[in-house]
Coordinates of C-alpha atoms in Angstrom, one line a residue:
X1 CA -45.9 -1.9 21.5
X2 CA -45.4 -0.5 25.6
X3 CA -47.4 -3.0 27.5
X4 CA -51.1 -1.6 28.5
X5 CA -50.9 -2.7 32.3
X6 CA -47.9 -1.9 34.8
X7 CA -48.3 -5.6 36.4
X8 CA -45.5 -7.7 35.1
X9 CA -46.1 -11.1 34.0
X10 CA -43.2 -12.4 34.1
X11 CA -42.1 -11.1 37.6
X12 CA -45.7 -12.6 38.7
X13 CA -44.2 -16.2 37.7
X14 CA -41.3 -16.3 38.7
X15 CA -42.7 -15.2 42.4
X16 CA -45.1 -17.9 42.0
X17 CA -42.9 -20.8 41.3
X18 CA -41.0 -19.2 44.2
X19 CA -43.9 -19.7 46.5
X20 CA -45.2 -23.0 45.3
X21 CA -41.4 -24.7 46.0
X22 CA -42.1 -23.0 49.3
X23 CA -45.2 -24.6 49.9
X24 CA -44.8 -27.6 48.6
X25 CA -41.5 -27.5 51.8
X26 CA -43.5 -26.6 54.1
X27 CA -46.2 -29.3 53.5
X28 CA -43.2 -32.0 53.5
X29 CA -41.8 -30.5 56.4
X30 CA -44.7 -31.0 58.3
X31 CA -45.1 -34.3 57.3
X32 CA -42.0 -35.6 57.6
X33 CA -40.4 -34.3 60.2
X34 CA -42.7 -33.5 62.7
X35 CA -44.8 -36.2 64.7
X36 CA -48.5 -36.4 64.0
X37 CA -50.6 -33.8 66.1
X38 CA -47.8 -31.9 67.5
X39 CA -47.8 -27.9 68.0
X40 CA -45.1 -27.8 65.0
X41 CA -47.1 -29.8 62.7
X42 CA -49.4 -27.1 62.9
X43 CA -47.3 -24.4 63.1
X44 CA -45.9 -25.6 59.1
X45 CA -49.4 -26.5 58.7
X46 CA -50.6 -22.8 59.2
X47 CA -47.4 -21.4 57.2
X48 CA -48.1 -23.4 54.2
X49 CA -52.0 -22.3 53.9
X50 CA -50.3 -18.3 54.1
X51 CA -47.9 -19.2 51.5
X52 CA -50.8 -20.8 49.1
X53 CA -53.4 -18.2 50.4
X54 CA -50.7 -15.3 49.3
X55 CA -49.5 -17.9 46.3
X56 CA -53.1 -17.2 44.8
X57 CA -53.1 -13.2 45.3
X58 CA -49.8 -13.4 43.3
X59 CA -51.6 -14.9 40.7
X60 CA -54.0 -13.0 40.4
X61 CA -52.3 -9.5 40.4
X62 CA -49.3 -10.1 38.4
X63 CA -50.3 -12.9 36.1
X64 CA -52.5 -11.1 33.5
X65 CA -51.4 -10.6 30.1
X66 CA -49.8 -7.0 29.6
X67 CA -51.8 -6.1 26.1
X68 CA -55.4 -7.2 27.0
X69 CA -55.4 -7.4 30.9
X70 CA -57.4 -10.9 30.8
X71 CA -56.2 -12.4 34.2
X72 CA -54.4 -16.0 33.3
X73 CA -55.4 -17.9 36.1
X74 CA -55.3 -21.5 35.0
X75 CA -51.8 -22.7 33.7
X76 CA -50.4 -19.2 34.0
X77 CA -47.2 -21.0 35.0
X78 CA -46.6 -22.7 31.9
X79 CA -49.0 -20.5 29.2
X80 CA -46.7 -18.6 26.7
X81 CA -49.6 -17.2 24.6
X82 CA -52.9 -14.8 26.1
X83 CA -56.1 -17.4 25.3
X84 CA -57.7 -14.0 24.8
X85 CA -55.8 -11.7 22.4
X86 CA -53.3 -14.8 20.7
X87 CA -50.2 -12.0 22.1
X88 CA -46.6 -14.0 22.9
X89 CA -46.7 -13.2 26.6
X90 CA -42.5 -12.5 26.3
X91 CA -42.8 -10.8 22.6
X92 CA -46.2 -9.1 22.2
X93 CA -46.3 -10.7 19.2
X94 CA -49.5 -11.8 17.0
X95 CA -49.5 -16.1 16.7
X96 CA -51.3 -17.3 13.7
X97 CA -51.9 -20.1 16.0
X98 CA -53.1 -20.7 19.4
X99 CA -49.7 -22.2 20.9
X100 CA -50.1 -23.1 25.0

């Protein structure tokens, strides 16, 4: 069965892991290496909220599952079956049981 939606799920996850390692840098970074109050701090500060501002739009434009189109917002990281339609997210096949 082709896929009902052109949005890819799995490219949608892998960009997000992508940008959550990024963020989670950047809020280290700014932390860690720069002093407290200083220009830079908020200069990584301000980079990390674009990265998990842009982290979220990812989400929700990729990460919906190809058969239904029910957007997997919560979890959609780790989920492997659609809550909504009980498809294998990497198969398309029908679970006889709800798997997460």
């Amino acid at each position: 069965m082709k896929p009902k939606y052109d949005s890819d799920f799995n490219y949608g996850t892998k960009i997000a892991k992508y940008l959550l390692v990024a963020a989670i840098i950047g809020a280290l970074a700014s932390v860690l290496l720069t002093p407290g109050g200083s220009a830079a701090q908020l200069v990584l500060v301000g980079i990390t909220t674009v990265i998990i501002i842009s982290n979220f739009y990812i989400i929700y434009k990729y990460c919906r599952c190809p058969f239904c189109g029910k957007h997997i917002m919560m979890g959609a990281l780790r989920v492997k079956v659609c809550p909504a339609c009980k498809r294998n997210l990497q198969t398309g096949k029908k679970t006889k049981k709800y798997e997460r």
